[in-house]
mmCIF file of C-alpha atoms in Angstrom:
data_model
loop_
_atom_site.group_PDB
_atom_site.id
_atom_site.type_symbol
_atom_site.label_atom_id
_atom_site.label_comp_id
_atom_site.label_asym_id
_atom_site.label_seq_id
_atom_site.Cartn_x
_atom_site.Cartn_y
_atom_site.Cartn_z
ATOM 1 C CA UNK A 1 131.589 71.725 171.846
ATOM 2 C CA UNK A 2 131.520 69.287 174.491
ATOM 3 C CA UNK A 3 130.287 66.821 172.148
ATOM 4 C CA UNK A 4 132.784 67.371 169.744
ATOM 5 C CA UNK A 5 135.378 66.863 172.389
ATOM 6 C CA UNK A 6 134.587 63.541 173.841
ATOM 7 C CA UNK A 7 133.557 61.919 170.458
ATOM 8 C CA UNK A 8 137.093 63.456 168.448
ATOM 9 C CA UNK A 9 139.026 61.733 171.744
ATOM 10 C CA UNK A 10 136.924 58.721 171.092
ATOM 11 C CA UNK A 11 137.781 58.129 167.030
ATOM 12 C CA UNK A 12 141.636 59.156 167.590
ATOM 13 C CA UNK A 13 141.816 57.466 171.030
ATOM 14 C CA UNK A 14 143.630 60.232 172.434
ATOM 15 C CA UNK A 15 143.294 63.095 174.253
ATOM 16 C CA UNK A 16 146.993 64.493 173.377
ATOM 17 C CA UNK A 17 145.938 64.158 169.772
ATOM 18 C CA UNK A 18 142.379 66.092 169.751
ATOM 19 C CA UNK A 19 143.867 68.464 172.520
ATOM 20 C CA UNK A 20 146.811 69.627 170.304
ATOM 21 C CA UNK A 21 144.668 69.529 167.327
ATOM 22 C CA UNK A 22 142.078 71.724 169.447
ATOM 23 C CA UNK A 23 145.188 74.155 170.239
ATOM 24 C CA UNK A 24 146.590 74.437 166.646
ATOM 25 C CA UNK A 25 143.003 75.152 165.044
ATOM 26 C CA UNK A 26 142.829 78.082 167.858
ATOM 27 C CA UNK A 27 146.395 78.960 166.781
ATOM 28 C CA UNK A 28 145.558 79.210 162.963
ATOM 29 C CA UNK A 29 142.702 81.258 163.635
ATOM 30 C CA UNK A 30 140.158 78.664 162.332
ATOM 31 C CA UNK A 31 138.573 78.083 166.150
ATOM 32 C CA UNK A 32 137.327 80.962 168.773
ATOM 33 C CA UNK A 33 138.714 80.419 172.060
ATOM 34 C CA UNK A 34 134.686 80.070 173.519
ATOM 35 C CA UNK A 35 134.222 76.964 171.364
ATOM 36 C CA UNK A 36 137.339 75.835 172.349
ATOM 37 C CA UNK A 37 136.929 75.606 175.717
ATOM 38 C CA UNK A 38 134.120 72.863 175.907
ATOM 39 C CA UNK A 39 135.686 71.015 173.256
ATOM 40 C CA UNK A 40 139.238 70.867 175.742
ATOM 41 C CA UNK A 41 136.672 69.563 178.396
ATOM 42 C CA UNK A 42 135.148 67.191 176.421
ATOM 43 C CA UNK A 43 138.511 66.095 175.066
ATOM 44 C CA UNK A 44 139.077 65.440 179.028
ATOM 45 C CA UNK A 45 136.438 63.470 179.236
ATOM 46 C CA UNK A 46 136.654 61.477 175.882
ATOM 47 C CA UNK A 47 139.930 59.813 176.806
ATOM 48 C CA UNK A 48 138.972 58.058 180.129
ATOM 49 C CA UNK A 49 137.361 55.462 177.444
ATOM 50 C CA UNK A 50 140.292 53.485 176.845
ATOM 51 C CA UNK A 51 140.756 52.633 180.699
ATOM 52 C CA UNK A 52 137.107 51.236 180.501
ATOM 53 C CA UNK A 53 137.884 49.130 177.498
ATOM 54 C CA UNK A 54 140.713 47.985 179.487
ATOM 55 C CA UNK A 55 138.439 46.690 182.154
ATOM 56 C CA UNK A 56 136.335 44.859 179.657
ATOM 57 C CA UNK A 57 139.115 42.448 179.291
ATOM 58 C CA UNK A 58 138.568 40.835 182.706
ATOM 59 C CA UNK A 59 134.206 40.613 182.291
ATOM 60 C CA UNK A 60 134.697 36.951 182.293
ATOM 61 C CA UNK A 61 136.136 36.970 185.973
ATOM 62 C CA UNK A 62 133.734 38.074 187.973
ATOM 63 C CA UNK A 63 134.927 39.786 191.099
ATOM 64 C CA UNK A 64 138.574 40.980 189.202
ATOM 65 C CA UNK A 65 135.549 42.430 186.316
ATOM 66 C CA UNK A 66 134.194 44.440 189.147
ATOM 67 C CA UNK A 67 137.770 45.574 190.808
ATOM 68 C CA UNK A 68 138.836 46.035 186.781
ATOM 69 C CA UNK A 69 135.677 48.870 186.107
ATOM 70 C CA UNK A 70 135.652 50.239 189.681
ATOM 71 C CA UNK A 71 139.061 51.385 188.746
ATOM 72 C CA UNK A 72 138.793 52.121 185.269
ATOM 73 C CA UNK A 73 135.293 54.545 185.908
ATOM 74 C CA UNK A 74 136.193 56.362 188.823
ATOM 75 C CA UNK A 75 138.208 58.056 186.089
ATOM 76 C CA UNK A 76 134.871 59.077 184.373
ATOM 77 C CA UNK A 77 133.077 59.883 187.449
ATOM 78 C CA UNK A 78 136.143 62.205 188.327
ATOM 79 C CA UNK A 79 135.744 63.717 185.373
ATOM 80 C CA UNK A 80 131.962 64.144 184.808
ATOM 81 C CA UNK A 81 131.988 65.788 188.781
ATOM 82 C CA UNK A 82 134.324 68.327 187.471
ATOM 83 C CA UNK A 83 132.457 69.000 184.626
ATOM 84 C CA UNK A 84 129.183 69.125 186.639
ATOM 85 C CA UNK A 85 131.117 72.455 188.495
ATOM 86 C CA UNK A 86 133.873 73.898 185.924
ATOM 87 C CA UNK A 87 131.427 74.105 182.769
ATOM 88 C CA UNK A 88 128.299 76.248 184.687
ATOM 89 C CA UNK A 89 130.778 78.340 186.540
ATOM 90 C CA UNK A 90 132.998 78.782 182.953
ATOM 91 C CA UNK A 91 129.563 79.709 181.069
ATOM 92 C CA UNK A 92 128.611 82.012 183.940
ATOM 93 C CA UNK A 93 131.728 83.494 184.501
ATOM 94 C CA UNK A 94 134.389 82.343 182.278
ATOM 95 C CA UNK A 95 136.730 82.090 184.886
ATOM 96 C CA UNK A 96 139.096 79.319 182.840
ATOM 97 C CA UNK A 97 139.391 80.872 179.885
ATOM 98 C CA UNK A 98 139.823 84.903 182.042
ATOM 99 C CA UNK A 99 142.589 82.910 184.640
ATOM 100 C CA UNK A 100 144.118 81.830 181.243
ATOM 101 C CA UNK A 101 144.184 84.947 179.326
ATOM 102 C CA UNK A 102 146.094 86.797 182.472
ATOM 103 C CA UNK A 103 148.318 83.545 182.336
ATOM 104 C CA UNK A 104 149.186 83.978 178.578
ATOM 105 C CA UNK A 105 149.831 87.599 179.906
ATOM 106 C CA UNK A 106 152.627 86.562 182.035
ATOM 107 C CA UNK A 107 153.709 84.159 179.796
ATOM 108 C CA UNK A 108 154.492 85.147 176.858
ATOM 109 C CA UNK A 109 154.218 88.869 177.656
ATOM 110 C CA UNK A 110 151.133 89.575 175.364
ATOM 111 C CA UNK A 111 148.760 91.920 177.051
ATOM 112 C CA UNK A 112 145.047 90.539 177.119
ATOM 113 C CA UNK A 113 143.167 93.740 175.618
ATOM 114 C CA UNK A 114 144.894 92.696 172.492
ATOM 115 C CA UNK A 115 143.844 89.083 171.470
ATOM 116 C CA UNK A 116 145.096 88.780 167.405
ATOM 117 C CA UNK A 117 148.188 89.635 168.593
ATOM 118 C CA UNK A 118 151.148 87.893 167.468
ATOM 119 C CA UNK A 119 154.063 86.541 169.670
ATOM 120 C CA UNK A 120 156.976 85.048 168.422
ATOM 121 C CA UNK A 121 157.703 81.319 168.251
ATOM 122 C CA UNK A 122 160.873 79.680 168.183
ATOM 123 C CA UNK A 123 159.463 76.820 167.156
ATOM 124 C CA UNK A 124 156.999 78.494 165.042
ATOM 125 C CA UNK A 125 159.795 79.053 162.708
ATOM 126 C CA UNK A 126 161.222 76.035 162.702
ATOM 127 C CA UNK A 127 158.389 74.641 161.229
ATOM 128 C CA UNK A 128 157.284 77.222 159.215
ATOM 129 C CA UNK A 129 159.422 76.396 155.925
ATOM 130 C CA UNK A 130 158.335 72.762 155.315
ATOM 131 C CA UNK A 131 154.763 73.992 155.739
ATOM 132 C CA UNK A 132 155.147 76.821 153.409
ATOM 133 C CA UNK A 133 157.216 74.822 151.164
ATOM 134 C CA UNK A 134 154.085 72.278 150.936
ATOM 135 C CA UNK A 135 151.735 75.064 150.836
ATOM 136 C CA UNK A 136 153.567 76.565 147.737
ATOM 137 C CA UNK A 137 154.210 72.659 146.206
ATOM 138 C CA UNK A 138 150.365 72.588 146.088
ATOM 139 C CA UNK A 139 149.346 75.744 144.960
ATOM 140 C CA UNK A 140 152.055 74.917 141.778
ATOM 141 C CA UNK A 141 149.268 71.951 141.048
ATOM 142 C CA UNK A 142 146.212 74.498 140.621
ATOM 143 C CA UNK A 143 144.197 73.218 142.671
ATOM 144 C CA UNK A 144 141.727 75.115 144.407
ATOM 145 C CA UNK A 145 142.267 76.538 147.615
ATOM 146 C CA UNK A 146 139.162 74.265 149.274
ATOM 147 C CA UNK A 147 141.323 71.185 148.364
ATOM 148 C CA UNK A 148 144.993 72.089 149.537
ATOM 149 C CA UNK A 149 143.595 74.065 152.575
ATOM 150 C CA UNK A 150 141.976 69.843 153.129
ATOM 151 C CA UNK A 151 145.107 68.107 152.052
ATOM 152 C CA UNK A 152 147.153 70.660 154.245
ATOM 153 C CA UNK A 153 145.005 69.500 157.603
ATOM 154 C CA UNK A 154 144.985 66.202 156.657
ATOM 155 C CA UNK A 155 148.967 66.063 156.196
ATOM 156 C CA UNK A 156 149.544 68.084 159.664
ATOM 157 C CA UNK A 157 146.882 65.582 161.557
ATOM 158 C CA UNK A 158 149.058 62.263 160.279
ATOM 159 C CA UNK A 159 152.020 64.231 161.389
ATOM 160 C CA UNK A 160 149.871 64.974 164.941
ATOM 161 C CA UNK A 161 149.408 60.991 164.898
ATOM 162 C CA UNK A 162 152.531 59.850 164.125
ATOM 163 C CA UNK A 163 155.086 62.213 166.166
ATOM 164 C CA UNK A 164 153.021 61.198 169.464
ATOM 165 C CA UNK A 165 152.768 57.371 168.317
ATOM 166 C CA UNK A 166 156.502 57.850 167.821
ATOM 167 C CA UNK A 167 157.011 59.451 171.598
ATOM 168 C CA UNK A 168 154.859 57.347 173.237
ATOM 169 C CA UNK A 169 156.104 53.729 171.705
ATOM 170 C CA UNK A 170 160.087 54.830 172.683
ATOM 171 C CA UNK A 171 159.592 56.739 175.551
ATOM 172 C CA UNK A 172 157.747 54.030 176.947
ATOM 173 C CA UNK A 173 160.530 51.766 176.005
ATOM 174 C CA UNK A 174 162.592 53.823 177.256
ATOM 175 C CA UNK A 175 161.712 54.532 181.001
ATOM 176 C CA UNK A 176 158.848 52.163 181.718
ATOM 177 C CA UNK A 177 160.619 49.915 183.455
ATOM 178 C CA UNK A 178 162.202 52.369 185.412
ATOM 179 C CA UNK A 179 159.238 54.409 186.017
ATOM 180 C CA UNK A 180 157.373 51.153 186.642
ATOM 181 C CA UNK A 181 159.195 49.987 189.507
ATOM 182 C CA UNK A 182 159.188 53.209 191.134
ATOM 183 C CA UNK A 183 155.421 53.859 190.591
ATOM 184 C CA UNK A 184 154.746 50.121 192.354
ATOM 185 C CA UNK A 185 156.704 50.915 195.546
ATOM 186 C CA UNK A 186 154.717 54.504 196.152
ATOM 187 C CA UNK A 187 151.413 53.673 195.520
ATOM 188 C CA UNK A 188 152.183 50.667 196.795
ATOM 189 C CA UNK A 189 152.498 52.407 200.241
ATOM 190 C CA UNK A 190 149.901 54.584 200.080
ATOM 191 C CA UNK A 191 151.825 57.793 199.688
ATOM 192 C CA UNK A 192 149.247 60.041 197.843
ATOM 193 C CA UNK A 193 151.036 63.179 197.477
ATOM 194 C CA UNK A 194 154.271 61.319 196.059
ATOM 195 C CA UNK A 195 152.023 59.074 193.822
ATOM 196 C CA UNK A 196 150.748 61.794 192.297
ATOM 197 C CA UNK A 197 153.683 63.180 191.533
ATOM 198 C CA UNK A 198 155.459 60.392 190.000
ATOM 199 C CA UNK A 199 152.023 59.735 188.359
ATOM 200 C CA UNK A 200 151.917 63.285 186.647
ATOM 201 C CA UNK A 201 155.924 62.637 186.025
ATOM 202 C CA UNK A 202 155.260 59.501 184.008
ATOM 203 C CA UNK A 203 152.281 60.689 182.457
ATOM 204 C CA UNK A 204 154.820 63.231 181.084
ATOM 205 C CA UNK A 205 157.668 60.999 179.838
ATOM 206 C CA UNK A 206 154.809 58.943 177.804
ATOM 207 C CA UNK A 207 152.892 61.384 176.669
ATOM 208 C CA UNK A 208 149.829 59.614 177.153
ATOM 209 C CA UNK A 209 147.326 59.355 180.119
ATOM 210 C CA UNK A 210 145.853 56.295 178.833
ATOM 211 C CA UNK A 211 149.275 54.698 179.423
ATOM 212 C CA UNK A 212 149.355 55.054 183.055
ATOM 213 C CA UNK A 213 145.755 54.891 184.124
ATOM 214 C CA UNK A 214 145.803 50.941 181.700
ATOM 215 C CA UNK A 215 148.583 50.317 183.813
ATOM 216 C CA UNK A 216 145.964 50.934 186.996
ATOM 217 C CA UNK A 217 143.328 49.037 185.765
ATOM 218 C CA UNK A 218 145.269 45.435 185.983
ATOM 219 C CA UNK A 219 146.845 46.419 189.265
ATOM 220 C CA UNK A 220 143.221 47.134 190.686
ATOM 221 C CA UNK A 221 141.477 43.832 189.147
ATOM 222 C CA UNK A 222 144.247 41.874 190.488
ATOM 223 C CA UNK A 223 143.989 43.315 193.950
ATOM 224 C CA UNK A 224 147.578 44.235 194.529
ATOM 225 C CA UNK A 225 146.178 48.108 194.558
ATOM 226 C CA UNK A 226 143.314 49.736 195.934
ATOM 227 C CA UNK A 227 141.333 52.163 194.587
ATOM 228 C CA UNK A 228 141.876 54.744 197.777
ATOM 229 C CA UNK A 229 145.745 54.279 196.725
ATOM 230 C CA UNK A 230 145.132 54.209 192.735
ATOM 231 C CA UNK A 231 142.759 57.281 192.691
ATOM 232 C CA UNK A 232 145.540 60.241 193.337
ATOM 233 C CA UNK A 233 147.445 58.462 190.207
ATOM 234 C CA UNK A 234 144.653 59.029 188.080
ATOM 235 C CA UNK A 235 144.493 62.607 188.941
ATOM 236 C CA UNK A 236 147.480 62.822 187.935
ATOM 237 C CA UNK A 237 147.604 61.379 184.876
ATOM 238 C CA UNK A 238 144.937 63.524 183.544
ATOM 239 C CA UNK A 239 147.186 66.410 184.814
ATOM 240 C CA UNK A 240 150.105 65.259 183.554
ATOM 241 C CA UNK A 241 148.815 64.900 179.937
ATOM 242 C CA UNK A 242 148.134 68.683 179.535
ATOM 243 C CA UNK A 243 151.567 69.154 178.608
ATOM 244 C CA UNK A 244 150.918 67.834 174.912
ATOM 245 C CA UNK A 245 148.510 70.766 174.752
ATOM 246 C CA UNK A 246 151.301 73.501 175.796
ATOM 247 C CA UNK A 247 153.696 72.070 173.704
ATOM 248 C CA UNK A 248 151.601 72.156 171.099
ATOM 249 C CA UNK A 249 150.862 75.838 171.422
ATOM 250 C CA UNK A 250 154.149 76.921 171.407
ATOM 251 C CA UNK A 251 154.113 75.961 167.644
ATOM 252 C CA UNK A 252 151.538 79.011 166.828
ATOM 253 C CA UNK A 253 152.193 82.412 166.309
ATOM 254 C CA UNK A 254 148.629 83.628 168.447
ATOM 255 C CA UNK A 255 148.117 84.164 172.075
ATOM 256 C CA UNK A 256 144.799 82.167 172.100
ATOM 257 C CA UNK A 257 146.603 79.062 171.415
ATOM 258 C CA UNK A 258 148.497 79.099 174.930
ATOM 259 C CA UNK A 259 145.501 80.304 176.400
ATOM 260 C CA UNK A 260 143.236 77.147 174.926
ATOM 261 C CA UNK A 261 146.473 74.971 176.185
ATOM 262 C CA UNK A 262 146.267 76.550 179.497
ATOM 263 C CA UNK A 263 142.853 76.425 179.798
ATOM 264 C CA UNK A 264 143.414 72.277 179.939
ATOM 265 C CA UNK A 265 145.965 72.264 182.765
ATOM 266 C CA UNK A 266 143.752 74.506 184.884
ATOM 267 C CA UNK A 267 140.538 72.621 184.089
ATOM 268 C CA UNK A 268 142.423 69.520 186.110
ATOM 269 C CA UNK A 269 144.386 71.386 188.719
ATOM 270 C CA UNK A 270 140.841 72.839 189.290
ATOM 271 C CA UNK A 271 139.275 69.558 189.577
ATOM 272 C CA UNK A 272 141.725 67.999 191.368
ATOM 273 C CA UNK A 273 141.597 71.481 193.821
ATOM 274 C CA UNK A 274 137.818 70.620 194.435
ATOM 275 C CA UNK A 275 137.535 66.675 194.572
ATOM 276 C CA UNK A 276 140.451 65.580 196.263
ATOM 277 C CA UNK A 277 141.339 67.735 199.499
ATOM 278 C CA UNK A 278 137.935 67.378 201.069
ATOM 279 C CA UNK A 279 137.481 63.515 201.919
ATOM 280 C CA UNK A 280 133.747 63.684 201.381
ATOM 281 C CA UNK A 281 134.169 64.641 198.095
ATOM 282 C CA UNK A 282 137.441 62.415 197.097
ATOM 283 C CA UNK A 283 135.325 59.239 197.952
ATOM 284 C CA UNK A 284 132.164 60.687 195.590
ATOM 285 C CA UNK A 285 134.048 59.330 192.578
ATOM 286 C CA UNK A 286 134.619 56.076 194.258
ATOM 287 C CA UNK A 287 131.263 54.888 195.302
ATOM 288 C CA UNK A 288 129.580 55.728 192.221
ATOM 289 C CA UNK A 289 132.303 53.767 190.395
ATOM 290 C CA UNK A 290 131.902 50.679 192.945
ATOM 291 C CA UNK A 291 127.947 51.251 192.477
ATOM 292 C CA UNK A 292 128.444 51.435 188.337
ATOM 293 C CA UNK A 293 131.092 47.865 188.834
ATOM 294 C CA UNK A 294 128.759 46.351 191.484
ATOM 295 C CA UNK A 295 125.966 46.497 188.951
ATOM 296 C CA UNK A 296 127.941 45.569 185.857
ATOM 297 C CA UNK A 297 128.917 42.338 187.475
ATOM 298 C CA UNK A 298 125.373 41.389 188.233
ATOM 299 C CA UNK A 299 124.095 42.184 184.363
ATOM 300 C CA UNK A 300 127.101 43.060 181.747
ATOM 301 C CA UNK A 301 124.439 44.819 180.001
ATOM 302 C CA UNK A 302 124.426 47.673 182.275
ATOM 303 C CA UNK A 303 128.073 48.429 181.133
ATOM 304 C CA UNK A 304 127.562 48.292 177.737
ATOM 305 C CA UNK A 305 124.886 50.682 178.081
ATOM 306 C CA UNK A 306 126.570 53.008 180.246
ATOM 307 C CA UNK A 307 129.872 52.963 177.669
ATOM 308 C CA UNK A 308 127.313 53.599 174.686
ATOM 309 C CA UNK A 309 125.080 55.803 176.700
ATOM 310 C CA UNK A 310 128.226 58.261 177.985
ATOM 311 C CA UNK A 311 130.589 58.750 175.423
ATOM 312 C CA UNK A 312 128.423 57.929 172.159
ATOM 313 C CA UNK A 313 124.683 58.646 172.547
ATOM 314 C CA UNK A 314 124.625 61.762 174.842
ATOM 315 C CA UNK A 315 127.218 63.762 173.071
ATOM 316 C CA UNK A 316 125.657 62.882 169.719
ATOM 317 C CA UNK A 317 122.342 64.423 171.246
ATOM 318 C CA UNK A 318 124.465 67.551 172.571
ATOM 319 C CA UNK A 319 125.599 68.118 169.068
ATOM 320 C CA UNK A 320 122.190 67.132 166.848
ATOM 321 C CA UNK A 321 119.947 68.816 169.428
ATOM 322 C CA UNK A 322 121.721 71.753 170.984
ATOM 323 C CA UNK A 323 123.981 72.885 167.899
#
């Protein structure tokens, strides 16, 4: 499952996408909340990519190369520590997916002992009569149910694509520069509490985490922001992006859809709850991601490997091998 989540992020290039994918297969009954689970975390992990093919841009500058990846992988390294601690404990004890379930409890007022329960969805109907106006269009044609149940997921991932394409290009448009100006005086500053905020905020408006950690990546190469000051951002950001996942659930007619949504936003507040208070810890992430840049500038092999190696050849194994 883990596996499946970081390589799906990979091919769509978006965690918001494979997330709220992730959530609507729970909702429609076609995915178990267990599998679900690894594949959110995997999903977490899958979109810190695109900040490290950000950094590859500068691998012809030497020292900004090294400032560009140190920023970009402490991302990853954030990440992969959280893993290392949420994904035993979850398998031991399921605490995520039990903290989520009494969540959804609250929530939507849909007691726990009674999973295939159905709650009712405001927007659920909203969209329920162009999908059951498709759904009847194709079973007019004759074809068999294998083939529209494949043209039906097909039709709702384009729509998955292009709705958050849509909100990310004009929100973006919209309140970047806003946003932007803003987000350079705080970090600017130092200010890691507010930072995070207006990093989470932004991450928000966009829709996108790769948006504002990219954004980082320049700042960090060029030396205008440090990676003490960029870090809490990045926390953030990944924070910030569970919304997709929430909002996505609220399209489903099943309890186990907000609870695979709210499994994501407690995954991060979780790692952010164990990495970042303790200062020990918060500079863990940092060091190995000046130790991955300091050797990347010496041989650009050894980033190549590690960018194959991470999000390509070990989940591949996880799924061939362990499956």
């Amino acid at each position: 499952g883990l596996g499946a989540g970081i390589l799906a992020t990979i091919l769509v290039q978006s965690s918001s996408v494979s997330t709220a994918t992730i959530v609507g297969l729970v909702g429609g009954g076609g995915l178990p909340v267990a599998a679900a689970v690894p594949m959110i975390m995997g999903a977490n992990l899958g979109t810190t990519i695109t900040s490290t093919l950000v950094a590859l841009g500068h691998i012809r500058q030497g020292q900004e190369f090294r400032r560009a990846l140190a920023g970009a992988s402490m991302h990853d390294f954030f990440n992969l520590l959280t893993l290392a601690v949420a994904l035993p404990l979850e398998l031991a004890t399921g605490f995520l997916s039990r903290s989520a379930i009494f969540l959804t409890d609250v929530l939507a007022g849909i007691a726990p002992a009674d999973p295939g329960a159905a709650s009712a969805s405001p927007l659920r109907v909203v969209v329920g009569l162009p999908v059951e106006l498709l759904a009847s269009a194709l079973e007019g044609t004759g074809a068999p149910p294998v083939i529209r149940a494949a043209i039906l997921l097909l039709v709702g991932l384009a729509l998955i694509l292009g709705a958050l394409a849509s909100i990310t290009r004009n929100m973006r448009l919209a309140m970047a520069g806003r946003f932007e100006r803003a987000f350079n005086a705080l970090v600017d500053r130092g200010a890691g509490a507010g930072a995070m905020a207006l990093g989470a905020v932004m991450t928000v408006v966009v829709q996108s985490s790769s948006i504002t950690t990219s954004i980082l990546v320049p700042m960090v190469a060029a030396g205008v922001l440090s990676l003490k000051n960029a870090f809490p951002v990045t926390l953030a950001a990944n924070l910030g992006t569970t919304v997709t996942a929430l909002l996505a659930s609220l399209a489903t007619d099943r309890p186990e859809a907000l609870t695979v949504a709210l499994v994501h936003t407690l995954f991060n507040v979780f790692g952010i709850a164990v990495v970042y208070p303790v200062p020990q810890v918060r500079h863990v992430p940092l060091r190995l991601a000046i130790g991955l840049a300091g050797l990347a500038q010496r041989r650009k092999v050894w980033v190549v490997a590690y960018i194959v190696g991470l999000f390509i050849v070990l989940p591949l194994i996880a799924i061939v091998a362990l499956r």
